Short mmCIF file of C-alpha atoms in Angstrom, two decimals:
data_model
loop_
_atom_site.label_atom_id
_atom_site.label_comp_id
_atom_site.label_asym_id
_atom_site.label_seq_id
_atom_site.Cartn_x
_atom_site.Cartn_y
_atom_site.Cartn_z
CA MET A 72 102.13 111.07 86.71
CA GLU A 73 99.05 112.94 87.82
CA PHE A 74 95.50 112.11 86.84
CA GLN A 75 92.71 114.58 87.39
CA SER A 76 89.08 113.52 87.58
CA ASN A 77 86.06 115.62 88.46
CA SER A 78 86.80 115.81 92.17
CA SER A 79 90.22 114.40 93.10
CA ALA A 80 93.83 113.96 92.04
CA PHE A 81 96.41 111.32 92.84
CA THR A 82 100.02 110.51 92.02
CA VAL A 83 101.29 107.17 90.71
CA ARG A 84 104.99 106.31 90.82
CA GLY A 85 106.62 103.48 88.92
CA ARG A 86 108.68 102.45 85.91
CA VAL A 87 107.48 102.12 82.33
CA SER A 88 107.96 98.57 81.06
CA SER A 89 107.59 96.84 77.71
CA GLY A 90 104.73 94.38 77.34
CA LEU A 91 103.66 91.58 75.03
CA GLY A 92 101.91 93.80 72.48
CA GLU A 93 98.49 92.28 73.20
CA GLY A 94 96.92 95.61 74.20
CA ARG A 95 97.35 96.89 70.66
CA LYS A 96 94.95 94.25 69.32
CA PHE A 97 92.20 95.22 71.75
CA ALA A 98 92.73 98.98 71.47
CA SER A 99 92.55 98.69 67.67
CA LEU A 100 89.07 97.13 67.65
CA SER A 101 86.62 99.49 65.96
CA TRP A 102 83.89 99.09 68.60
CA PHE A 103 86.36 99.87 71.39
CA ARG A 104 87.72 102.93 69.58
CA SER A 105 84.24 104.29 68.86
CA GLN A 106 83.13 103.80 72.49
CA VAL A 107 86.19 105.61 73.85
CA LYS A 108 85.60 108.45 71.39
CA GLU A 109 81.90 108.66 72.27
CA LEU A 110 82.22 108.30 76.05
CA LEU A 111 85.58 109.95 76.77
CA GLY A 112 85.96 112.34 73.84
CA PHE A 113 89.30 111.21 72.39
CA GLU A 114 90.66 108.60 70.00
CA PRO A 115 92.76 106.05 71.91
CA TYR A 116 96.31 105.17 70.98
CA PRO A 117 96.38 101.56 69.72
CA GLY A 118 98.34 100.13 72.63
CA THR A 119 98.83 100.34 76.36
CA LEU A 120 101.23 101.91 78.82
CA ASN A 121 102.68 99.27 81.14
CA LEU A 122 103.65 100.74 84.49
CA LEU A 123 105.40 98.73 87.20
CA LEU A 124 104.31 100.45 90.40
CA ASP A 125 106.83 101.29 93.09
CA ASN A 126 106.37 99.66 96.51
CA GLY A 127 103.88 101.55 98.63
CA ALA A 128 102.17 103.07 95.59
#
């Protein structure tokens, strides 16, 4: 997975894992969703991506 910011890029390696479902509650809060939309310009998915990083990552 590559993430690009204004000045740098990096690679993260790992495995996607299931979680407890708690992130969905937070990411569904209206104030959180409106702040992400205002500050980052997109509407967040109501959940999280759990990534177990490989050693040395």
